Tab-separated table of C-alpha atoms in Angstrom:
chain	number	residue	atom	x	y	z
X	1	MET	CA	45.499	21.173	70.710
X	2	ILE	CA	47.212	23.923	68.761
X	3	THR	CA	45.563	24.666	65.445
X	4	ILE	CA	47.465	23.292	62.465
X	5	ILE	CA	48.290	25.987	59.911
X	6	LYS	CA	48.155	24.342	56.500
X	7	TYR	CA	48.081	27.373	54.214
X	8	ILE	CA	48.870	31.024	54.255
X	9	LEU	CA	46.918	33.070	51.738
X	10	PHE	CA	48.470	36.241	50.498
X	11	THR	CA	47.432	38.799	47.905
X	12	VAL	CA	49.688	39.414	44.937
X	13	PRO	CA	49.297	43.172	44.361
X	14	PHE	CA	50.584	43.269	40.803
X	15	MET	CA	48.016	40.699	39.671
X	16	GLY	CA	45.030	42.015	41.573
X	17	SER	CA	43.255	40.054	44.241
X	18	ILE	CA	44.687	36.642	43.462
X	19	TYR	CA	45.188	34.324	46.368
X	20	ILE	CA	48.104	31.971	46.292
X	21	PRO	CA	48.089	28.921	48.555
X	22	VAL	CA	51.470	28.818	50.210
X	23	ALA	CA	52.554	25.564	51.761
X	24	ALA	CA	53.248	26.286	55.412
X	25	GLN	CA	54.924	24.415	58.218
X	26	GLU	CA	52.437	22.326	60.130
X	27	ILE	CA	52.239	23.122	63.824
X	28	GLU	CA	52.638	20.101	65.995
X	29	PRO	CA	50.033	19.588	68.713
X	30	GLN	CA	51.171	20.349	72.235
X	31	GLN	CA	50.616	17.795	74.941
X	32	GLU	CA	47.537	18.474	77.031
X	33	VAL	CA	48.188	20.204	80.332
X	34	ASN	CA	48.107	17.920	83.350
X	35	VAL	CA	47.992	18.664	87.044
X	36	ASP	CA	51.791	18.438	87.432
X	37	ASP	CA	52.197	21.361	85.018
X	38	LEU	CA	50.304	23.629	87.367
X	39	GLY	CA	52.704	23.345	90.294
X	40	ASN	CA	51.518	23.608	93.883
X	41	VAL	CA	48.001	25.066	93.526
X	42	SER	CA	44.774	24.788	95.471
X	43	ASP	CA	41.928	22.400	94.686
X	44	GLU	CA	39.768	25.348	93.704
X	45	PHE	CA	42.425	26.497	91.215
X	46	GLN	CA	42.634	23.008	89.701
X	47	GLU	CA	38.866	22.760	89.338
X	48	LEU	CA	38.660	26.146	87.624
X	49	PHE	CA	41.573	25.369	85.330
X	50	PHE	CA	40.215	22.052	84.138
X	51	GLU	CA	36.793	23.623	83.758
X	52	ALA	CA	38.471	26.110	81.392
X	53	LEU	CA	39.960	23.242	79.374
X	54	THR	CA	36.570	21.539	79.227
X	55	LYS	CA	34.820	24.698	78.039
X	56	LYS	CA	37.483	25.281	75.419
X	57	GLY	CA	37.023	21.673	74.277
X	58	ILE	CA	33.347	22.354	73.488
X	59	GLU	CA	34.232	25.736	71.920
X	60	ASN	CA	32.670	27.780	74.695
X	61	TYR	CA	35.636	30.139	74.703
X	62	GLU	CA	33.998	32.935	76.700
X	63	LYS	CA	33.323	30.572	79.626
X	64	ALA	CA	36.859	29.219	79.363
X	65	ILE	CA	38.233	32.763	79.597
X	66	ASP	CA	36.069	33.464	82.683
X	67	ALA	CA	37.445	30.369	84.423
X	68	LEU	CA	41.036	31.284	83.537
X	69	GLU	CA	40.600	34.834	84.824
X	70	LYS	CA	39.410	33.390	88.153
X	71	CYS	CA	42.555	31.239	88.223
X	72	ILE	CA	44.692	34.337	87.684
X	73	ALA	CA	42.902	36.050	90.565
X	74	ILE	CA	43.943	33.129	92.787
X	75	ASP	CA	47.532	32.784	91.506
X	76	PRO	CA	48.739	35.068	88.671
X	77	LYS	CA	52.192	33.433	88.549
X	78	VAL	CA	51.144	30.190	86.855
X	79	GLU	CA	52.593	30.651	83.367
X	80	VAL	CA	50.318	28.250	81.507
X	81	LEU	CA	47.291	30.431	82.293
X	82	TYR	CA	48.366	33.118	79.830
X	83	PHE	CA	49.068	30.629	77.085
X	84	GLU	CA	45.589	29.142	77.538
X	85	LEU	CA	44.026	32.610	77.606
X	86	GLY	CA	45.811	33.459	74.364
X	87	LYS	CA	44.478	30.339	72.652
X	88	ASN	CA	40.911	31.166	73.657
X	89	TYR	CA	41.189	34.770	72.480
X	90	LEU	CA	42.726	33.524	69.227
X	91	ALA	CA	39.765	31.183	68.717
X	92	LEU	CA	37.482	34.208	69.174
X	93	LYS	CA	39.619	36.194	66.692
X	94	GLN	CA	40.348	38.779	69.387
X	95	TYR	CA	43.891	39.017	68.124
X	96	GLU	CA	45.201	41.892	70.214
X	97	LEU	CA	44.162	40.194	73.458
X	98	ALA	CA	45.608	36.910	72.190
X	99	LYS	CA	48.906	38.663	71.417
X	100	VAL	CA	49.121	40.255	74.875
X	101	ASN	CA	48.659	36.895	76.565
X	102	PHE	CA	51.039	34.959	74.315
X	103	GLU	CA	53.729	37.610	74.862
X	104	LYS	CA	53.193	37.369	78.610
X	105	ALA	CA	53.478	33.578	78.396
X	106	LEU	CA	56.788	34.014	76.528
X	107	GLU	CA	58.355	36.171	79.225
X	108	ASP	CA	59.467	33.134	81.201
X	109	ASN	CA	59.583	30.753	78.183
X	110	PRO	CA	61.150	32.775	75.353
X	111	ASN	CA	62.024	29.660	73.325
X	112	ASN	CA	58.769	27.758	73.722
X	113	ARG	CA	57.949	26.490	70.243
X	114	PHE	CA	54.241	26.072	70.881
X	115	ILE	CA	53.773	29.610	72.129
X	116	LEU	CA	55.852	31.003	69.253
X	117	GLU	CA	53.745	29.161	66.714
X	118	GLN	CA	50.539	30.588	68.149
X	119	LEU	CA	52.041	34.065	68.326
X	120	PHE	CA	53.004	33.793	64.657
X	121	GLU	CA	49.413	32.963	63.806
X	122	VAL	CA	48.262	36.090	65.632
X	123	HIS	CA	50.835	38.377	63.965
X	124	PHE	CA	49.902	37.035	60.558
X	125	ALA	CA	46.194	37.535	61.206
X	126	LEU	CA	47.015	41.153	62.106
X	127	HIS	CA	49.072	41.527	58.874
X	128	ASP	CA	52.086	42.402	60.996
X	129	TYR	CA	54.675	40.814	58.723
X	130	LYS	CA	57.720	42.284	60.442
X	131	ALA	CA	56.681	40.744	63.757
X	132	SER	CA	55.824	37.501	61.931
X	133	ILE	CA	59.336	37.411	60.471
X	134	GLU	CA	60.897	37.802	63.917
X	135	VAL	CA	58.874	34.918	65.314
X	136	VAL	CA	59.377	32.593	62.344
X	137	SER	CA	63.119	33.313	62.407
X	138	GLN	CA	63.113	31.794	65.889
X	139	LEU	CA	61.038	28.841	64.707
X	140	VAL	CA	63.648	27.996	62.055
X	141	GLY	CA	65.763	26.753	64.960
X	142	PHE	CA	63.165	24.044	65.582
X	143	ASP	CA	62.603	23.093	61.948
X	144	THR	CA	64.448	24.481	58.926
X	145	MET	CA	61.320	24.064	56.778
X	146	TYR	CA	60.116	27.269	58.423
X	147	ARG	CA	62.513	29.046	56.057
X	148	GLU	CA	59.955	28.516	53.296
X	149	GLN	CA	57.495	30.422	55.452
X	150	LEU	CA	60.101	33.156	55.791
X	151	VAL	CA	60.255	33.476	51.998
X	152	ASN	CA	56.532	34.186	51.912
X	153	LEU	CA	56.784	36.706	54.722
X	154	TYR	CA	59.725	38.534	53.142
X	155	PHE	CA	57.669	38.761	49.948
X	156	LEU	CA	54.750	40.259	51.823
X	157	ASP	CA	57.073	42.683	53.615
X	158	GLN	CA	58.548	43.678	50.221
X	159	ARG	CA	62.013	42.432	51.202
X	160	TYR	CA	62.541	40.780	47.836
X	161	ASP	CA	66.323	40.333	48.070
X	162	ASP	CA	65.945	38.562	51.411
X	163	ALA	CA	63.117	36.479	49.950
X	164	LEU	CA	65.262	35.246	47.045
X	165	GLN	CA	68.271	34.545	49.221
X	166	THR	CA	66.164	32.544	51.656
X	167	LEU	CA	64.459	30.726	48.795
X	168	ASP	CA	67.890	29.695	47.515
X	169	GLU	CA	68.632	28.232	50.951
X	170	VAL	CA	65.355	26.284	50.893
X	171	VAL	CA	66.087	24.902	47.419
X	172	ALA	CA	69.649	23.985	48.403
X	173	GLU	CA	68.343	21.905	51.321
X	174	TYR	CA	65.049	20.523	50.027
X	175	GLY	CA	65.333	20.746	46.253
X	176	GLU	CA	63.316	22.504	43.560
X	177	ASP	CA	59.612	21.986	42.922
X	178	GLN	CA	56.855	23.691	40.951
X	179	TYR	CA	55.676	25.790	43.879
X	180	ARG	CA	59.168	27.133	44.543
X	181	ARG	CA	59.689	27.905	40.860
X	182	THR	CA	56.422	29.837	40.808
X	183	LEU	CA	57.392	31.693	43.966
X	184	ARG	CA	60.763	32.609	42.473
X	185	LYS	CA	59.030	34.029	39.413
X	186	ARG	CA	56.688	36.179	41.500
X	187	ILE	CA	59.534	37.528	43.612
X	188	THR	CA	61.801	38.203	40.635
X	189	LEU	CA	59.073	40.181	38.877
X	190	LYS	CA	59.024	42.504	41.879
X	191	LEU	CA	62.728	43.365	41.730
X	192	ASP	CA	63.290	46.977	40.721
X	193	ASN	CA	67.056	46.526	40.597
X	194	PRO	CA	68.391	42.972	40.267
X	195	THR	CA	72.015	44.076	40.665
X	196	THR	CA	72.324	42.818	44.234
X	197	GLN	CA	70.914	39.409	43.354
X	198	ILE	CA	73.093	39.102	40.255
X	199	ALA	CA	76.236	39.909	42.230
X	200	ARG	CA	75.286	37.432	44.957
X	201	LEU	CA	74.722	34.614	42.454
X	202	GLU	CA	77.913	35.407	40.536
X	203	ASN	CA	79.860	35.176	43.782
X	204	LYS	CA	78.240	31.846	44.586
X	205	ILE	CA	79.249	30.525	41.167
X	206	LYS	CA	82.843	31.650	41.664
X	207	ALA	CA	82.946	30.016	45.077
X	208	ALA	CA	81.438	26.726	43.873
X	209	PRO	CA	81.621	26.446	40.049
X	210	LYS	CA	80.345	22.855	40.096
X	211	ASN	CA	77.130	23.770	41.912
X	212	GLU	CA	74.359	23.861	39.297
X	213	GLN	CA	71.636	25.778	41.172
X	214	PRO	CA	73.256	29.273	41.235
X	215	TYR	CA	73.684	29.091	37.446
X	216	VAL	CA	70.026	28.141	37.071
X	217	ASN	CA	68.891	30.996	39.300
X	218	LEU	CA	71.111	33.484	37.473
X	219	ILE	CA	69.849	32.329	34.052
X	220	TYR	CA	66.313	32.777	35.246
X	221	LEU	CA	67.055	36.219	36.703
X	222	TYR	CA	68.663	37.414	33.488
X	223	SER	CA	65.807	36.020	31.410
X	224	GLN	CA	63.145	37.678	33.573
X	225	THR	CA	64.921	41.032	33.275
X	226	ASN	CA	65.305	40.771	29.462
X	227	GLN	CA	69.072	40.248	29.567
X	228	ASN	CA	68.856	37.288	27.229
X	229	ARG	CA	72.379	37.360	25.880
X	230	LYS	CA	73.776	37.240	29.419
X	231	ALA	CA	71.465	34.352	30.242
X	232	PHE	CA	72.818	32.541	27.178
X	233	GLU	CA	76.407	33.077	28.304
X	234	VAL	CA	75.626	31.746	31.788
X	235	ALA	CA	73.956	28.662	30.258
X	236	LYS	CA	77.054	27.976	28.156
X	237	ALA	CA	79.262	28.458	31.222
X	238	LEU	CA	77.092	25.984	33.133
X	239	LEU	CA	77.425	23.402	30.374
X	240	ALA	CA	81.188	23.928	30.274
X	241	GLN	CA	81.458	23.291	34.019
X	242	ILE	CA	78.830	20.515	34.163
X	243	PRO	CA	78.560	18.833	30.733
X	244	THR	CA	75.811	16.513	32.019
X	245	SER	CA	73.562	19.407	33.065
X	246	GLU	CA	70.098	18.974	31.575
X	247	VAL	CA	68.637	22.224	32.833
X	248	ALA	CA	71.195	24.282	30.869
X	249	HIS	CA	69.411	23.233	27.698
X	250	LEU	CA	66.230	24.978	28.830
X	251	ALA	CA	68.038	28.235	28.155
X	252	LEU	CA	70.233	27.121	25.268
X	253	TYR	CA	67.526	25.856	22.894
X	254	LYS	CA	65.773	29.222	22.832
X	255	PHE	CA	68.910	31.084	21.827
X	256	TYR	CA	69.782	28.476	19.234
X	257	LEU	CA	66.319	28.873	17.703
X	258	ASP	CA	66.652	32.643	17.644
X	259	ASP	CA	70.054	32.289	15.942
X	260	ASN	CA	68.665	29.765	13.425
X	261	GLN	CA	71.033	27.086	14.726
X	262	THR	CA	68.295	24.511	14.338
X	263	ASP	CA	70.403	21.377	14.765
X	264	LEU	CA	71.763	22.630	18.074
X	265	ALA	CA	68.262	23.736	19.133
X	266	VAL	CA	66.789	20.303	18.385
X	267	ALA	CA	69.617	18.573	20.226
X	268	SER	CA	69.042	20.776	23.285
X	269	MET	CA	65.296	20.246	23.165
X	270	LYS	CA	65.698	16.474	23.024
X	271	ILE	CA	67.857	16.541	26.127
X	272	ALA	CA	65.378	18.788	27.954
X	273	LEU	CA	62.349	16.766	26.888
X	274	GLN	CA	63.872	13.436	27.876
X	275	SER	CA	65.024	14.747	31.250
X	276	SER	CA	63.798	12.886	34.309
X	277	THR	CA	64.321	15.916	36.550
X	278	MET	CA	62.635	18.751	34.655
X	279	ASP	CA	59.009	19.553	35.359
X	280	SER	CA	56.316	19.063	32.720
X	281	ASP	CA	55.467	22.772	32.508
X	282	SER	CA	59.013	23.595	31.401
X	283	LYS	CA	58.914	20.788	28.865
X	284	TYR	CA	55.604	21.980	27.442
X	285	LYS	CA	57.094	25.425	26.977
X	286	VAL	CA	60.043	23.952	25.083
X	287	LEU	CA	57.851	22.003	22.715
X	288	ASN	CA	55.349	24.818	22.275
X	289	ASP	CA	58.181	27.147	21.240
X	290	PHE	CA	59.251	24.591	18.661
X	291	ILE	CA	55.716	24.225	17.312
X	292	ILE	CA	55.637	27.998	16.773
X	293	PHE	CA	59.050	27.842	15.085
X	294	VAL	CA	57.975	25.032	12.740
X	295	GLY	CA	54.825	26.963	11.898
X	296	ARG	CA	57.122	29.609	10.396
X	297	ASN	CA	59.690	27.098	9.111
X	298	PRO	CA	57.796	24.023	7.854
X	299	GLN	CA	60.997	22.410	6.561
X	300	PHE	CA	61.736	21.409	10.147
X	301	GLU	CA	58.543	19.423	10.589
X	302	LYS	CA	60.477	16.143	10.756
X	303	GLN	CA	62.454	17.430	13.735
X	304	LEU	CA	59.190	18.418	15.422
X	305	ILE	CA	58.034	14.805	15.202
X	306	GLU	CA	61.379	13.654	16.624
X	307	VAL	CA	61.195	15.883	19.696
X	308	THR	CA	57.521	15.027	20.206
X	309	GLU	CA	58.386	11.349	20.302
X	310	ALA	CA	61.216	12.057	22.734
X	311	PHE	CA	58.825	13.892	25.022
X	312	SER	CA	56.149	11.213	24.872
X	313	LYS	CA	58.557	8.573	26.172
X	314	THR	CA	59.042	10.311	29.518
X	315	ASP	CA	55.896	12.322	30.260
X	316	SER	CA	52.136	12.242	30.279
X	317	SER	CA	51.648	13.792	26.867
X	318	GLY	CA	47.954	14.545	26.435
X	319	LYS	CA	48.402	18.297	26.325
X	320	ILE	CA	51.273	18.320	23.876
X	321	PHE	CA	49.659	15.791	21.510
X	322	ASN	CA	46.632	18.067	21.572
X	323	ASP	CA	48.853	21.008	20.607
X	324	ILE	CA	50.474	19.028	17.789
X	325	GLY	CA	47.023	17.941	16.620
X	326	ASN	CA	45.926	21.584	16.514
X	327	PHE	CA	49.066	22.407	14.526
X	328	TYR	CA	48.177	19.884	11.823
X	329	TYR	CA	44.455	20.710	11.944
X	330	GLU	CA	45.175	24.357	11.150
X	331	LYS	CA	47.332	23.200	8.234
X	332	GLY	CA	44.377	21.191	6.926
X	333	GLU	CA	46.132	17.847	7.471
X	334	ARG	CA	43.174	16.128	9.087
X	335	GLU	CA	44.594	12.602	9.165
X	336	LEU	CA	47.697	13.686	11.053
X	337	ALA	CA	45.641	15.881	13.351
X	338	LEU	CA	43.373	12.958	14.233
X	339	ASN	CA	46.357	10.710	14.841
X	340	TYR	CA	47.699	13.105	17.489
X	341	TYR	CA	44.301	13.804	19.012
X	342	GLU	CA	43.739	10.072	19.474
X	343	ARG	CA	47.172	9.662	21.063
X	344	GLY	CA	46.531	12.615	23.323
X	345	LEU	CA	43.278	11.163	24.621
X	346	LYS	CA	45.154	8.343	26.345
X	347	ASP	CA	46.470	10.835	28.888
X	348	ALA	CA	43.643	13.397	28.769
X	349	VAL	CA	40.345	11.558	29.144
X	350	ASN	CA	39.085	14.450	31.266
X	351	ASP	CA	39.532	16.980	28.438
X	352	ILE	CA	36.022	17.320	27.004
X	353	GLY	CA	37.224	19.704	24.293
X	354	LEU	CA	39.775	17.178	23.031
X	355	ILE	CA	37.158	14.416	23.113
X	356	GLN	CA	34.792	16.535	21.015
X	357	ARG	CA	37.445	17.450	18.423
X	358	THR	CA	38.502	13.812	18.135
X	359	LEU	CA	34.950	12.562	17.604
X	360	GLU	CA	34.200	15.294	15.059
X	361	LEU	CA	37.304	14.396	13.045
X	362	GLN	CA	36.545	10.686	13.238
X	363	ILE	CA	33.104	11.379	11.781
X	364	GLU	CA	34.490	13.769	9.149
X	365	LEU	CA	37.017	11.097	8.088
X	366	LYS	CA	34.323	8.377	8.129
X	367	ARG	CA	35.786	6.470	11.093
X	368	PHE	CA	32.267	5.771	12.262
X	369	GLU	CA	32.939	2.657	14.340
X	370	LYS	CA	35.648	4.504	16.252
X	371	ALA	CA	33.364	7.494	16.746
X	372	LYS	CA	30.551	5.249	17.995
X	373	PHE	CA	32.810	3.437	20.445
X	374	GLY	CA	34.540	6.632	21.601
X	375	SER	CA	31.319	8.576	22.113
X	376	GLU	CA	29.823	5.707	24.126
X	377	LEU	CA	32.838	5.753	26.438
X	378	ALA	CA	32.616	9.546	26.658
X	379	LEU	CA	28.949	9.352	27.665
X	380	GLU	CA	29.900	7.123	30.581
X	381	LEU	CA	32.221	9.891	31.780
X	382	TYR	CA	30.046	12.854	30.756
X	383	PRO	CA	26.399	11.729	30.786
X	384	THR	CA	25.074	15.322	30.766
X	385	GLN	CA	26.978	16.654	27.712
X	386	PRO	CA	24.512	17.185	24.806
X	387	ILE	CA	27.268	17.483	22.182
X	388	ILE	CA	28.441	13.921	22.906
X	389	TYR	CA	24.899	12.574	22.390
X	390	LEU	CA	24.739	14.452	19.084
X	391	LEU	CA	28.079	13.031	17.885
X	392	ASN	CA	27.099	9.556	19.016
X	393	ALA	CA	23.870	9.869	16.998
X	394	GLN	CA	25.793	11.023	13.917
X	395	ALA	CA	27.993	7.944	14.088
X	396	LEU	CA	24.989	5.667	14.618
X	397	ILE	CA	23.115	7.140	11.630
X	398	ALA	CA	26.199	6.650	9.451
X	399	LEU	CA	26.227	3.016	10.625
X	400	LYS	CA	22.480	2.746	9.830
X	401	ALA	CA	21.582	2.169	13.495
X	402	TYR	CA	18.645	4.585	13.207
X	403	ASP	CA	16.570	3.458	16.184
X	404	GLU	CA	19.594	3.709	18.493
X	405	ALA	CA	20.340	7.160	17.116
X	406	ILE	CA	16.800	8.369	17.866
X	407	GLU	CA	16.984	6.964	21.387
X	408	THR	CA	20.312	8.731	21.968
X	409	LEU	CA	18.957	12.028	20.652
X	410	GLU	CA	15.832	11.827	22.818
X	411	THR	CA	18.011	11.262	25.893
X	412	GLY	CA	20.387	14.075	25.021
X	413	LEU	CA	17.556	16.578	24.540
X	414	ASP	CA	16.919	16.494	28.300
X	415	TYR	CA	20.358	18.022	28.930
X	416	ILE	CA	20.058	21.004	26.568
X	417	LEU	CA	19.689	24.255	28.489
X	418	ASP	CA	18.818	27.412	26.530
X	419	ASN	CA	20.875	26.553	23.465
X	420	VAL	CA	18.679	26.826	20.377
X	421	VAL	CA	21.580	26.130	18.012
X	422	ILE	CA	22.402	22.703	19.393
X	423	GLU	CA	18.700	21.921	19.914
X	424	SER	CA	18.015	22.609	16.244
X	425	GLN	CA	20.914	20.292	15.353
X	426	PHE	CA	19.308	17.550	17.445
X	427	TYR	CA	16.009	17.938	15.565
X	428	THR	CA	17.791	17.950	12.203
X	429	MET	CA	19.533	14.702	13.148
X	430	MET	CA	16.235	13.162	14.315
X	431	SER	CA	14.642	14.153	11.015
X	432	LYS	CA	17.438	12.323	9.139
X	433	ALA	CA	16.985	9.202	11.263
X	434	TYR	CA	13.216	9.093	10.717
X	435	GLN	CA	13.689	9.790	7.006
X	436	ALA	CA	16.028	6.796	6.787
X	437	LEU	CA	13.440	4.662	8.593
X	438	GLY	CA	10.821	5.673	6.012
X	439	ASP	CA	8.721	7.695	8.478
X	440	ALA	CA	8.178	10.822	6.356
X	441	SER	CA	5.666	12.338	8.789
X	442	LYS	CA	8.052	12.259	11.748
X	443	ALA	CA	10.913	13.409	9.552
X	444	LYS	CA	8.937	16.473	8.443
X	445	GLU	CA	7.811	17.231	12.028
X	446	PHE	CA	11.364	17.395	13.322
X	447	GLU	CA	12.620	19.252	10.269
X	448	GLN	CA	10.030	21.962	10.971
X	449	LYS	CA	11.095	22.125	14.639
X	450	ALA	CA	14.692	22.580	13.543
X	451	THR	CA	13.720	25.347	11.099
X	452	GLN	CA	11.697	27.197	13.740
X	453	LEU	CA	14.655	27.171	16.127
X	454	GLN	CA	17.063	28.281	13.408
X	455	ASN	CA	14.817	31.280	12.698
X	456	LYS	CA	14.989	32.214	16.386
X	457	SER	CA	18.770	32.064	16.594
């Protein structure tokens, strides 16, 4: 079977050694070779050949190569021998020998998809991106999804104009997604001179003014190259041609905010946030920009609530409710902050930081029953988090459940690792619980332990 390539990992030079998983075309398994594929060969040849397949099957590649070499000595004209040799050398990571044999196998089968796919794997392993591009260009004829692989290879070969043009073709056929948006950003950041790309996109718009994607790509290109006014003009042109375009508002709201046209900005943000086609990351950016704006212009707080509600109707909103909660927390409006934190938890139960902030505010605002219930649920999810045990104990003490609080604190102590601050807080809380139970001796013992730790910190 031919190995399935699921990812290509490439280094992004301008960000250091960061590896980006790039979705690659899966290689389909070739049918196993049978005796009819060998042609008219001797019994000895057949035995050696199938011995080679057997050895390869148990990953004894050296023995498989020996058997194949003996086959070649008997009859060097059987084409499949070189393909099999290449696969064994590839498995051994002897890439140059694998390449020689795959190229020999291609001499009489220049359009064999299976050989081309293996040859691509070899070229890529050798970091020979030009040769990889040549092979993958042939593979596009078998499956157009290989064009996405071409984008990656053009990027690696520093052919950024070709990469963007090919990416546009991929998006036109298969649509946009988060990976392709990220890839576009990385390629665009590498452009020294975007003139060629701008001219190409402008021509595409002239040729097909009702096609939304070239406008979107041109807006993005202008924005990434700090030509914001031009991006704004393209966004307005897009809306003029396609009044129902939602993505145009991703560009328009920002300019409206900068120009203090708040009503227009809010209208654009509502459209963007209620869109069923825009990705969540773009929506978060819209709302985060508005939070920053309202921080400087508090008179627009009502509009912030409006756009938040619009967003929450269409998307999982844990992150943005957290951001809104932080906004109100920093303003000292604890009740509003708690309201948004609690709403955010519905979609972010795996956010331990948000859980902690919510419990702390519930205790601060004397919502002890809520804090008790919430911390118990949190402990089911995070049974090794000391801070949750501490908050649970605080709620229990406030509810006069002193024995339960002590039990919780004793359990939580086992999960404290080299943190004298939180350990001292545990002992302080235990002292309070014992004091409430009327056990002055125990209360003093734990108070002293807390003091000793505080002196160490």
